[in-house]
Amino acid sequence: MASKSPAAPTVASVAKSIFPKLGLSLKAANPGAFWGEWGGAGEILEKRSPIDGSLLGRVKQAAPGDYDRAVAAAQKAFLVWRDLPAPKRGEVIRCYGNALRDLKTELGQLVSLEAGKILAEGEGEVQEMIDICDYAVGLSRQLFGLTIASERPGHHMRETWHPLGVVGIISAFNFPVAVWAWNSALAAVCGDSTIWKPSEKTPLTAIACIKIAEKVCRECGVDPAIFALVIGDGPAIGELMTSDRRVPLISATGSTRMGKRVGEVVAKRFGRSLLELGGNNAIIVAPSADLKLAKRAILFGAVGTAGQRCTTTRRIIVHESIKDELVESLVTAYRQLPIGSPLKSGTLVGPLIDAMSLQGMMSAIAEAKKSGGKVLVGGERFTAKGLGEGYYVAPCIIEAKNDWPVVQHETFAPILYVMTYRDFAEALEMQNDVPQGLSSAIFTTDLREAEQFLSSRGSDCGIANVNIGTSGAEIGGAFGGEKETGGGRESGSDSWRAYMRRQTVTVNYSNALPLAQGIKFGD
Ligand code: UN1
């Protein structure tokens, strides 16, 4: 069957068809810094596609001087942008969302070429951008403050929200466009400008996003430097940005190691950081669970995006009475997983991002085995004709114990650790007994179990789901988690507040000056 299905389009042919539409150059180096104009005096970055290892494009990175220019331009643009009424700012984001709708297929394909996501997930990511733009447009008319009763006669109090300034965005390779959009669309309607340092592993998608933003801004008569870009590595550009007092908020998505560094440097200058870091997400499968649903959710959660989401399902905590049945059906499903080029329709598992990632997966498997772990399926490198230098793997399931160091650690690859529990309290304890606290889920039809899981004694994660998996959150909710996940919240609900400056206001409209707390002072 598989051999008769049409061959996957090549990286080169897809790149050739979409690059011109996205304003990218195939041959010449693409400028990797934007401050209202394009530039970049840093070193050339050669971006290879994880699909087959072929050269996808070249980028001229930002030099430290380019960073300075970009942040100065973003600061200047902010001073004008913040005065535009918020609904008018929303109008610009509405146009951006529409431009994304027009280029959804092309940008989605570029995400696949550059990050290795299957086409459906590449397009899904662009849809996530469109959704957050819609959300931001609505929000632009709802940046509500409060009125507060004053204890003093002839006084009123209110709380207002003001634009903050230049927001620094650091994003990871695995959601190369959506996470920037969560931040920049909200920041924009809040009246902020942004400066973006994307992952060096996904520079071309970043350039494409900013090209679209530039065009929309020019059409709307707005300074495009509100969406500045600086492509470069952590030590060169990331450190400059995190230590820069001109950037009051740094929103960073990535590893716990990176977040720790960002948090420390930003705290030193009393800046704000919004951190969305690693997860170690578990699904509890209770005896009453609908196992068909659970299996599908686990599959999407554990092998979707080749295990490279911060919300990826990494642990299954299953009741011992149903473990064999669940594991058997998972192993059967894992054996049939279509692994291969993400450009081919039907593929569910694309490549890992690079050699380091493959290496990380292999050493985690070796460590789990050394601890006594039993590999039930997968775990080997996957090769096939036409995949060239791509780093493909067969997703794996390992029987493990929760307290092993390797299980406590987030390995950004499709490894699923399975463990069993006897009573429900034990399951909850295992779920929470990891350093990270991003996403969690339970499969049960027992109302008491479900509600306990959601109660103050239940899951300690930022996201807790019942009868759906750990990944694939909608943009309407606040996204982020506790403990080593960093505590930040992005995207929906009231996450917008992180991008604004709160002001408590008291106005005296009487001709007396009563003091609060009834204090008498002089006359
Ligand atoms: C991430 O992996 O950094 O919930 C973000 C999800 C996606 C976002 C993941 N909406 O899986």
Short mmCIF file of C-alpha atoms and ligand atoms in Angstrom, two decimals:
data_model
loop_
_atom_site.label_atom_id
_atom_site.label_comp_id
_atom_site.label_asym_id
_atom_site.label_seq_id
_atom_site.Cartn_x
_atom_site.Cartn_y
_atom_site.Cartn_z
CA MET A 1 0.00 0.00 0.00
CA ALA A 2 2.55 2.51 1.20
CA SER A 3 4.80 2.12 -1.82
CA LYS A 4 1.90 2.82 -4.21
CA SER A 5 0.98 6.14 -2.67
CA PRO A 6 2.39 9.15 -4.51
CA ALA A 7 5.95 10.15 -3.59
CA ALA A 8 6.44 13.11 -1.26
CA PRO A 9 7.20 16.41 -2.97
CA THR A 10 10.83 17.36 -2.49
CA VAL A 11 12.00 20.11 -0.16
CA ALA A 12 13.48 21.96 -3.14
CA SER A 13 10.26 21.88 -5.18
CA VAL A 14 8.08 23.14 -2.32
CA ALA A 15 10.63 25.83 -1.42
CA LYS A 16 10.75 26.98 -5.03
CA SER A 17 7.01 27.39 -5.19
CA ILE A 18 6.51 29.19 -1.87
CA PHE A 19 9.63 31.32 -1.30
CA PRO A 20 8.72 34.07 -3.77
CA LYS A 21 5.20 34.34 -2.34
CA LEU A 22 6.62 34.77 1.15
CA GLY A 23 9.22 37.32 0.08
CA LEU A 24 12.14 34.95 0.69
CA SER A 25 15.16 34.46 -1.50
CA LEU A 26 16.26 30.95 -2.47
CA LYS A 27 19.82 31.83 -3.49
CA ALA A 28 20.82 35.14 -1.88
CA ALA A 29 21.21 35.47 1.88
CA ASN A 30 18.02 36.79 3.49
CA PRO A 31 18.56 39.75 5.83
CA GLY A 32 17.86 38.56 9.37
CA ALA A 33 17.26 41.84 11.16
CA PHE A 34 14.41 44.31 10.76
CA TRP A 35 14.06 47.77 12.25
CA GLY A 36 11.71 49.30 9.69
CA GLU A 37 14.31 48.38 7.10
CA TRP A 38 15.99 45.05 6.50
CA GLY A 39 19.64 44.47 7.35
CA GLY A 40 22.00 42.23 9.22
CA ALA A 41 25.77 42.59 9.43
CA GLY A 42 26.36 39.33 11.31
CA GLU A 43 27.49 35.94 10.13
CA ILE A 44 25.67 33.92 7.52
CA LEU A 45 23.46 31.18 8.92
CA GLU A 46 22.85 28.20 6.67
CA LYS A 47 19.46 26.72 7.40
CA ARG A 48 19.06 23.07 6.48
CA SER A 49 15.68 21.39 6.35
CA PRO A 50 15.22 18.67 8.96
CA ILE A 51 13.25 16.77 6.30
CA ASP A 52 16.31 15.69 4.30
CA GLY A 53 19.21 17.82 5.50
CA SER A 54 19.26 19.87 2.30
CA LEU A 55 20.11 23.56 2.32
CA LEU A 56 16.84 25.48 2.62
CA GLY A 57 18.11 29.03 2.65
CA ARG A 58 20.72 31.40 3.99
CA VAL A 59 20.26 34.18 6.49
CA LYS A 60 22.46 37.13 7.28
CA GLN A 61 22.21 37.32 11.06
CA ALA A 62 21.99 40.42 13.23
CA ALA A 63 25.22 41.86 14.59
CA PRO A 64 25.19 43.62 17.98
CA GLY A 65 24.93 47.00 16.20
CA ASP A 66 21.84 45.75 14.36
CA TYR A 67 20.30 44.79 17.67
CA ASP A 68 20.82 48.31 18.93
CA ARG A 69 19.32 49.79 15.82
CA ALA A 70 16.30 47.49 16.05
CA VAL A 71 15.56 48.19 19.69
CA ALA A 72 15.96 51.95 19.16
CA ALA A 73 13.56 51.83 16.22
CA ALA A 74 11.06 49.71 18.18
CA GLN A 75 11.26 52.21 21.03
CA LYS A 76 10.66 55.14 18.67
CA ALA A 77 7.76 53.34 17.01
CA PHE A 78 6.28 52.56 20.43
CA LEU A 79 6.02 56.24 21.32
CA VAL A 80 3.68 56.80 18.37
CA TRP A 81 1.90 53.44 18.50
CA ARG A 82 0.90 53.79 22.16
CA ASP A 83 -1.06 56.96 21.33
CA LEU A 84 -3.18 55.24 18.71
CA PRO A 85 -6.54 54.23 20.23
CA ALA A 86 -6.53 50.53 21.06
CA PRO A 87 -9.38 49.64 18.64
CA LYS A 88 -7.35 51.27 15.84
CA ARG A 89 -4.40 49.12 16.83
CA GLY A 90 -6.79 46.18 16.68
CA GLU A 91 -7.61 47.15 13.10
CA VAL A 92 -3.95 46.62 12.12
CA ILE A 93 -4.01 43.17 13.74
CA ARG A 94 -7.26 42.40 11.93
CA CYS A 95 -5.46 43.13 8.64
CA TYR A 96 -2.54 40.97 9.77
CA GLY A 97 -4.92 38.08 10.48
CA ASN A 98 -6.43 38.49 7.02
CA ALA A 99 -2.99 38.51 5.39
CA LEU A 100 -2.27 35.26 7.21
CA ARG A 101 -5.49 33.78 5.91
CA ASP A 102 -4.30 34.57 2.36
CA LEU A 103 -0.92 32.90 2.95
CA LYS A 104 -1.98 30.10 5.29
CA THR A 105 -0.97 27.28 2.94
CA GLU A 106 2.40 28.79 2.03
CA LEU A 107 3.39 29.76 5.56
CA GLY A 108 2.19 26.37 6.84
CA GLN A 109 4.38 24.67 4.22
CA LEU A 110 7.34 26.78 5.27
CA VAL A 111 6.82 25.67 8.88
CA SER A 112 6.97 22.08 7.60
CA LEU A 113 10.12 22.71 5.55
CA GLU A 114 11.90 24.46 8.38
CA ALA A 115 10.65 22.74 11.56
CA GLY A 116 9.75 19.36 10.03
CA LYS A 117 6.11 19.39 11.10
CA ILE A 118 3.60 17.42 9.05
CA LEU A 119 1.60 19.70 6.74
CA ALA A 120 -1.57 19.51 8.84
CA GLU A 121 0.35 20.69 11.89
CA GLY A 122 2.18 23.38 9.94
CA GLU A 123 -1.12 24.81 8.76
CA GLY A 124 -2.59 24.28 12.22
CA GLU A 125 0.09 26.52 13.59
CA VAL A 126 -0.80 29.29 11.16
CA GLN A 127 -4.44 28.81 12.17
CA GLU A 128 -3.33 29.35 15.76
CA MET A 129 -1.85 32.69 14.63
CA ILE A 130 -5.09 33.64 12.88
CA ASP A 131 -7.08 32.70 15.98
CA ILE A 132 -4.94 34.86 18.27
CA CYS A 133 -5.26 37.78 15.84
CA ASP A 134 -9.06 37.47 16.02
CA TYR A 135 -8.81 37.28 19.79
CA ALA A 136 -6.57 40.35 19.91
CA VAL A 137 -8.95 42.35 17.71
CA GLY A 138 -11.80 41.71 20.14
CA LEU A 139 -9.51 42.42 23.06
CA SER A 140 -8.56 45.77 21.60
CA ARG A 141 -12.02 46.97 22.64
CA GLN A 142 -11.91 45.24 26.01
CA LEU A 143 -8.75 46.33 27.79
CA PHE A 144 -10.92 46.95 30.81
CA GLY A 145 -9.83 48.56 34.03
CA LEU A 146 -11.78 48.87 37.28
CA THR A 147 -13.53 51.51 39.31
CA ILE A 148 -12.90 51.11 43.01
CA ALA A 149 -14.93 52.54 45.92
CA SER A 150 -12.87 55.10 47.81
CA GLU A 151 -13.11 55.28 51.60
CA ARG A 152 -12.85 59.07 51.40
CA PRO A 153 -15.77 61.41 50.58
CA GLY A 154 -15.46 63.28 47.30
CA HIS A 155 -12.89 60.83 45.94
CA HIS A 156 -12.94 58.13 43.36
CA MET A 157 -10.46 55.43 42.53
CA ARG A 158 -9.84 53.56 39.36
CA GLU A 159 -7.37 51.14 37.89
CA THR A 160 -6.15 51.72 34.35
CA TRP A 161 -3.87 49.79 32.03
CA HIS A 162 -1.23 51.54 29.95
CA PRO A 163 1.12 50.31 27.24
CA LEU A 164 4.38 49.00 28.65
CA GLY A 165 7.06 49.61 26.02
CA VAL A 166 9.20 47.34 23.88
CA VAL A 167 8.50 43.67 24.53
CA GLY A 168 11.32 41.21 23.81
CA ILE A 169 10.13 37.87 22.46
CA ILE A 170 12.35 34.80 22.52
CA SER A 171 10.77 31.79 20.83
CA ALA A 172 11.65 28.15 20.25
CA PHE A 173 11.93 26.11 17.05
CA ASN A 174 8.95 23.87 17.74
CA PHE A 175 6.30 26.57 17.40
CA PRO A 176 8.25 28.92 15.17
CA VAL A 177 5.35 31.19 14.25
CA ALA A 178 2.40 30.70 16.65
CA VAL A 179 4.23 31.59 19.85
CA TRP A 180 5.50 34.85 18.34
CA ALA A 181 1.93 35.64 17.28
CA TRP A 182 0.52 34.94 20.76
CA ASN A 183 2.93 37.50 22.10
CA SER A 184 3.08 40.07 19.34
CA ALA A 185 -0.66 40.25 18.59
CA LEU A 186 -1.51 40.82 22.25
CA ALA A 187 1.42 43.17 22.79
CA ALA A 188 0.39 45.18 19.72
CA VAL A 189 -3.20 45.78 20.79
CA CYS A 190 -1.91 46.62 24.26
CA GLY A 191 0.11 49.42 22.62
CA ASP A 192 3.56 47.85 22.81
CA SER A 193 6.13 47.31 20.11
CA THR A 194 8.04 44.02 19.98
CA ILE A 195 11.52 42.82 19.17
CA TRP A 196 11.73 39.15 18.29
CA LYS A 197 14.63 36.76 18.64
CA PRO A 198 13.42 33.51 17.07
CA SER A 199 15.27 30.21 17.37
CA GLU A 200 18.31 30.04 15.07
CA LYS A 201 16.80 26.72 13.98
CA THR A 202 13.82 28.47 12.38
CA PRO A 203 14.97 31.81 10.96
CA LEU A 204 13.11 31.73 7.64
CA THR A 205 9.62 31.38 9.10
CA ALA A 206 10.44 34.38 11.32
CA ILE A 207 11.51 36.46 8.32
CA ALA A 208 8.33 35.45 6.47
CA CYS A 209 6.13 36.51 9.42
CA ILE A 210 7.82 39.90 9.69
CA LYS A 211 7.60 40.46 5.91
CA ILE A 212 3.84 39.97 6.15
CA ALA A 213 3.67 42.30 9.17
CA GLU A 214 5.78 44.91 7.39
CA LYS A 215 3.47 44.96 4.38
CA VAL A 216 0.36 45.22 6.55
CA CYS A 217 1.87 48.05 8.61
CA ARG A 218 2.84 50.00 5.49
CA GLU A 219 -0.65 49.54 4.05
CA CYS A 220 -2.16 50.76 7.34
CA GLY A 221 0.21 53.74 7.54
CA VAL A 222 1.88 52.45 10.71
CA ASP A 223 5.63 52.30 11.46
CA PRO A 224 6.57 48.64 10.80
CA ALA A 225 9.33 48.87 13.42
CA ILE A 226 6.63 47.94 15.96
CA PHE A 227 7.51 44.41 14.81
CA ALA A 228 11.31 44.34 14.98
CA LEU A 229 13.37 41.20 14.35
CA VAL A 230 16.87 40.13 15.32
CA ILE A 231 18.06 36.68 14.29
CA GLY A 232 21.18 35.55 16.10
CA ASP A 233 22.29 33.14 18.77
CA GLY A 234 21.66 33.26 22.50
CA PRO A 235 25.07 34.56 23.60
CA ALA A 236 25.23 37.22 20.87
CA ILE A 237 21.67 38.53 20.76
CA GLY A 238 19.72 36.88 23.59
CA GLU A 239 22.03 38.25 26.28
CA LEU A 240 21.91 41.75 24.80
CA MET A 241 18.15 41.69 24.82
CA THR A 242 17.65 40.23 28.28
CA SER A 243 20.04 42.69 29.91
CA ASP A 244 18.65 45.73 28.05
CA ARG A 245 16.76 48.21 30.24
CA ARG A 246 14.94 49.51 27.18
CA VAL A 247 13.02 46.22 27.10
CA PRO A 248 10.73 46.14 30.16
CA LEU A 249 9.29 42.69 29.44
CA ILE A 250 10.97 39.58 28.08
CA SER A 251 8.61 36.79 27.08
CA ALA A 252 10.63 33.61 26.59
CA THR A 253 9.58 30.16 25.44
CA GLY A 254 12.03 27.27 25.49
CA SER A 255 14.01 25.03 27.78
CA THR A 256 14.15 25.37 31.54
CA ARG A 257 17.89 25.96 31.24
CA MET A 258 17.35 28.93 28.92
CA GLY A 259 14.50 30.26 31.08
CA LYS A 260 16.62 30.16 34.20
CA ARG A 261 19.26 32.29 32.52
CA VAL A 262 16.67 34.74 31.14
CA GLY A 263 14.90 34.98 34.51
CA GLU A 264 18.14 35.72 36.34
CA VAL A 265 19.41 38.36 33.94
CA VAL A 266 16.04 40.13 33.67
CA ALA A 267 15.49 40.05 37.45
CA LYS A 268 18.89 41.66 38.00
CA ARG A 269 17.64 44.81 36.30
CA PHE A 270 14.15 44.51 37.82
CA GLY A 271 12.62 43.80 34.44
CA ARG A 272 9.66 41.51 33.98
CA SER A 273 9.89 38.08 32.48
CA LEU A 274 7.12 35.87 31.22
CA LEU A 275 8.47 32.34 31.06
CA GLU A 276 6.92 29.38 29.28
CA LEU A 277 9.39 26.53 29.72
CA GLY A 278 9.59 22.76 29.80
CA GLY A 279 6.79 20.35 30.58
CA ASN A 280 6.68 16.76 31.80
CA ASN A 281 3.07 16.14 31.04
CA ALA A 282 1.22 13.08 32.25
CA ILE A 283 -2.08 11.42 31.48
CA ILE A 284 -3.72 9.41 34.24
CA VAL A 285 -5.79 6.57 32.82
CA ALA A 286 -8.33 5.36 35.39
CA PRO A 287 -10.17 2.01 35.37
CA SER A 288 -13.41 3.63 34.16
CA ALA A 289 -11.71 5.41 31.23
CA ASP A 290 -13.00 5.19 27.68
CA LEU A 291 -9.89 3.42 26.42
CA LYS A 292 -10.54 4.16 22.76
CA LEU A 293 -10.54 7.88 23.47
CA ALA A 294 -7.55 7.56 25.76
CA LYS A 295 -5.54 5.72 23.12
CA ARG A 296 -6.22 8.36 20.47
CA ALA A 297 -5.38 11.19 22.83
CA ILE A 298 -2.17 9.51 23.94
CA LEU A 299 -1.12 8.94 20.34
CA PHE A 300 -1.63 12.56 19.33
CA GLY A 301 -0.09 13.80 22.56
CA ALA A 302 2.96 11.55 22.55
CA VAL A 303 3.93 11.25 18.89
CA GLY A 304 2.38 14.39 17.36
CA THR A 305 5.03 16.93 16.30
CA ALA A 306 7.45 14.00 16.83
CA GLY A 307 7.23 14.56 20.58
CA GLN A 308 8.53 18.11 20.26
CA ARG A 309 5.78 20.16 21.91
CA CYS A 310 6.15 21.55 25.38
CA THR A 311 2.73 19.97 25.95
CA THR A 312 3.75 16.54 24.57
CA THR A 313 2.51 13.62 26.65
CA ARG A 314 5.62 12.20 28.28
CA ARG A 315 4.18 10.01 31.03
CA ILE A 316 1.23 7.61 31.28
CA ILE A 317 0.07 6.76 34.78
CA VAL A 318 -2.32 3.88 34.24
CA HIS A 319 -4.29 1.81 36.74
CA GLU A 320 -2.68 -1.61 37.05
CA SER A 321 -5.96 -3.39 36.19
CA ILE A 322 -6.07 -1.94 32.65
CA LYS A 323 -2.37 -1.48 31.97
CA ASP A 324 -1.96 -4.53 29.72
CA GLU A 325 -4.97 -3.67 27.58
CA LEU A 326 -3.91 -0.05 27.14
CA VAL A 327 -0.26 -0.81 26.51
CA GLU A 328 -1.11 -3.52 23.99
CA SER A 329 -3.30 -1.20 21.96
CA LEU A 330 -0.67 1.54 22.10
CA VAL A 331 2.12 -0.79 21.01
CA THR A 332 0.00 -1.99 18.07
CA ALA A 333 -0.72 1.60 17.08
CA TYR A 334 2.96 2.61 17.42
CA ARG A 335 3.98 -0.25 15.11
CA GLN A 336 1.72 1.13 12.38
CA LEU A 337 2.74 4.78 12.66
CA PRO A 338 3.46 6.32 9.26
CA ILE A 339 6.93 7.84 9.75
CA GLY A 340 8.56 9.82 6.98
CA SER A 341 8.57 13.03 5.03
CA PRO A 342 6.15 15.48 6.61
CA LEU A 343 5.41 16.75 3.10
CA LYS A 344 3.77 13.46 2.18
CA SER A 345 0.08 13.20 2.91
CA GLY A 346 -0.66 10.49 5.43
CA THR A 347 2.61 10.88 7.37
CA LEU A 348 2.02 11.32 11.09
CA VAL A 349 5.59 11.39 12.37
CA GLY A 350 8.13 13.70 10.78
CA PRO A 351 11.78 14.19 11.71
CA LEU A 352 13.41 15.51 14.85
CA ILE A 353 14.82 18.97 14.42
CA ASP A 354 18.52 18.04 14.33
CA ALA A 355 21.32 15.64 15.23
CA MET A 356 21.53 16.94 18.79
CA SER A 357 17.92 16.13 19.32
CA LEU A 358 18.42 12.58 18.03
CA GLN A 359 21.42 12.24 20.29
CA GLY A 360 19.31 13.45 23.26
CA MET A 361 16.66 10.84 22.54
CA MET A 362 19.16 8.02 22.21
CA SER A 363 20.96 8.85 25.43
CA ALA A 364 17.65 9.14 27.32
CA ILE A 365 16.66 5.68 26.09
CA ALA A 366 20.06 4.27 27.11
CA GLU A 367 19.73 5.88 30.54
CA ALA A 368 16.20 4.53 31.02
CA LYS A 369 17.41 1.05 30.11
CA LYS A 370 20.26 1.35 32.58
CA SER A 371 17.76 2.22 35.30
CA GLY A 372 15.85 -0.96 34.48
CA GLY A 373 13.43 0.41 31.90
CA LYS A 374 11.91 -1.94 29.35
CA VAL A 375 11.50 -0.60 25.82
CA LEU A 376 8.14 -1.93 24.62
CA VAL A 377 8.27 -0.53 21.08
CA GLY A 378 10.33 1.83 18.92
CA GLY A 379 13.34 3.85 19.93
CA GLU A 380 15.51 3.24 16.90
CA ARG A 381 16.55 5.64 14.16
CA PHE A 382 14.30 5.39 11.12
CA THR A 383 15.73 5.58 7.63
CA ALA A 384 14.09 5.29 4.23
CA LYS A 385 14.79 6.30 0.65
CA GLY A 386 14.46 10.02 -0.04
CA LEU A 387 14.92 11.10 3.59
CA GLY A 388 18.58 11.99 3.09
CA GLU A 389 20.17 13.41 6.22
CA GLY A 390 16.87 13.76 8.10
CA TYR A 391 16.83 12.64 11.74
CA TYR A 392 13.82 10.35 11.91
CA VAL A 393 13.03 8.03 14.80
CA ALA A 394 10.46 5.43 15.69
CA PRO A 395 8.55 6.87 18.68
CA CYS A 396 9.02 4.68 21.71
CA ILE A 397 7.26 3.48 24.84
CA ILE A 398 9.27 2.55 27.90
CA GLU A 399 8.06 0.92 31.09
CA ALA A 400 9.56 3.08 33.80
CA LYS A 401 9.38 4.44 37.33
CA ASN A 402 8.44 8.02 38.05
CA ASP A 403 11.40 8.79 40.27
CA TRP A 404 14.13 7.86 37.80
CA PRO A 405 16.17 10.96 36.89
CA VAL A 406 15.54 10.40 33.19
CA VAL A 407 11.77 10.39 33.76
CA GLN A 408 11.99 13.53 35.87
CA HIS A 409 13.71 15.31 33.00
CA GLU A 410 12.11 16.63 29.77
CA THR A 411 13.65 14.95 26.72
CA PHE A 412 12.33 16.80 23.67
CA ALA A 413 11.59 13.66 21.62
CA PRO A 414 8.87 11.01 21.30
CA ILE A 415 9.59 8.89 24.38
CA LEU A 416 6.57 7.87 26.42
CA TYR A 417 7.16 6.47 29.92
CA VAL A 418 4.46 4.15 31.24
CA MET A 419 3.93 3.45 34.92
CA THR A 420 1.13 1.97 36.97
CA TYR A 421 -0.80 2.96 40.07
CA ARG A 422 -3.00 1.15 42.54
CA ASP A 423 -5.04 3.82 44.28
CA PHE A 424 -6.05 7.22 43.03
CA ALA A 425 -4.11 9.23 45.60
CA GLU A 426 -0.96 7.52 44.41
CA ALA A 427 -1.74 8.50 40.80
CA LEU A 428 -2.15 12.14 41.76
CA GLU A 429 1.06 12.07 43.72
CA MET A 430 2.99 10.67 40.76
CA GLN A 431 1.41 13.19 38.40
CA ASN A 432 2.66 16.06 40.56
CA ASP A 433 5.98 14.56 41.55
CA VAL A 434 8.13 16.10 38.79
CA PRO A 435 9.91 19.48 38.70
CA GLN A 436 7.75 20.77 35.82
CA GLY A 437 4.08 21.81 35.89
CA LEU A 438 2.75 22.62 32.43
CA SER A 439 -0.02 20.29 31.26
CA SER A 440 -1.87 17.28 32.65
CA ALA A 441 -4.88 15.13 31.86
CA ILE A 442 -7.05 12.38 33.23
CA PHE A 443 -9.17 9.84 31.41
CA THR A 444 -12.01 8.74 33.65
CA THR A 445 -15.79 8.60 33.61
CA ASP A 446 -15.87 8.77 37.39
CA LEU A 447 -17.04 12.24 38.37
CA ARG A 448 -15.35 12.13 41.75
CA GLU A 449 -11.98 11.30 40.28
CA ALA A 450 -12.32 13.98 37.62
CA GLU A 451 -13.23 16.66 40.15
CA GLN A 452 -10.50 15.62 42.57
CA PHE A 453 -8.02 15.89 39.73
CA LEU A 454 -9.22 19.46 39.11
CA SER A 455 -9.39 20.43 42.78
CA SER A 456 -6.80 22.26 44.86
CA ARG A 457 -5.39 18.87 45.88
CA GLY A 458 -5.33 17.64 42.32
CA SER A 459 -3.06 18.43 39.39
CA ASP A 460 -0.55 21.18 40.15
CA CYS A 461 -0.18 22.12 36.47
CA GLY A 462 -1.20 25.27 34.62
CA ILE A 463 -3.34 23.12 32.32
CA ALA A 464 -5.57 20.29 33.56
CA ASN A 465 -7.81 18.38 31.16
CA VAL A 466 -10.48 15.73 31.53
CA ASN A 467 -10.93 13.19 28.75
CA ILE A 468 -8.74 15.08 26.33
CA GLY A 469 -4.95 14.89 26.02
CA THR A 470 -2.23 17.21 27.26
CA SER A 471 -1.40 19.00 24.00
CA GLY A 472 -3.25 21.05 21.43
CA ALA A 473 -4.65 23.77 23.67
CA GLU A 474 -6.96 26.42 22.21
CA ILE A 475 -5.77 30.02 22.25
CA GLY A 476 -8.69 31.28 24.37
CA GLY A 477 -7.27 29.96 27.64
CA ALA A 478 -4.21 31.23 29.48
CA PHE A 479 -1.26 29.05 28.45
CA GLY A 480 1.64 28.21 30.74
CA GLY A 481 2.46 26.38 33.92
CA GLU A 482 4.00 26.24 37.35
CA LYS A 483 7.28 25.20 38.98
CA GLU A 484 10.11 24.83 36.46
CA THR A 485 7.68 25.65 33.66
CA GLY A 486 8.25 29.23 34.76
CA GLY A 487 4.87 30.51 35.98
CA GLY A 488 4.11 32.73 32.97
CA ARG A 489 0.82 32.80 31.10
CA GLU A 490 0.49 33.65 27.42
CA SER A 491 -2.33 33.72 24.88
CA GLY A 492 -5.95 33.94 26.11
CA SER A 493 -7.92 34.82 29.26
CA ASP A 494 -6.33 37.81 31.01
CA SER A 495 -2.76 37.07 29.89
CA TRP A 496 -2.80 40.48 28.13
CA ARG A 497 -2.22 42.13 31.50
CA ALA A 498 1.42 41.00 31.46
CA TYR A 499 1.94 43.28 28.46
CA MET A 500 0.59 46.39 30.19
CA ARG A 501 1.44 48.71 33.02
CA ARG A 502 -1.14 48.88 35.81
CA GLN A 503 -1.92 52.22 37.35
CA THR A 504 -3.99 52.84 40.47
CA VAL A 505 -5.54 56.28 40.30
CA THR A 506 -7.21 58.31 43.08
CA VAL A 507 -8.96 61.56 42.23
CA ASN A 508 -10.13 64.05 44.82
CA TYR A 509 -13.05 66.13 43.51
CA SER A 510 -13.87 67.72 46.90
CA ASN A 511 -12.30 70.80 48.45
CA ALA A 512 -11.04 68.96 51.53
CA LEU A 513 -8.02 66.70 51.90
CA PRO A 514 -9.01 63.74 54.08
CA LEU A 515 -6.25 61.19 54.52
CA ALA A 516 -6.72 57.46 54.17
CA GLN A 517 -6.89 55.35 57.32
CA GLY A 518 -8.42 58.40 59.06
CA ILE A 519 -4.99 59.83 59.83
CA LYS A 520 -4.96 63.38 61.19
CA PHE A 521 -1.86 65.29 60.12
CA GLY A 522 -1.61 68.97 61.06
CA ASP A 523 -4.80 70.93 60.26
C1 UN1 B 1 4.68 24.85 22.74
O1 UN1 B 1 4.97 23.68 22.51
O2 UN1 B 1 5.57 25.68 23.08
O3 UN1 B 1 -1.09 23.33 23.31
C2 UN1 B 1 3.34 25.44 22.54
C3 UN1 B 1 -0.33 23.10 22.37
C4 UN1 B 1 -0.09 24.22 21.37
C5 UN1 B 1 1.00 25.12 21.82
C6 UN1 B 1 2.27 24.45 22.22
N1 UN1 B 1 -1.31 24.98 21.23
O4 UN1 B 1 0.20 22.02 22.19
#
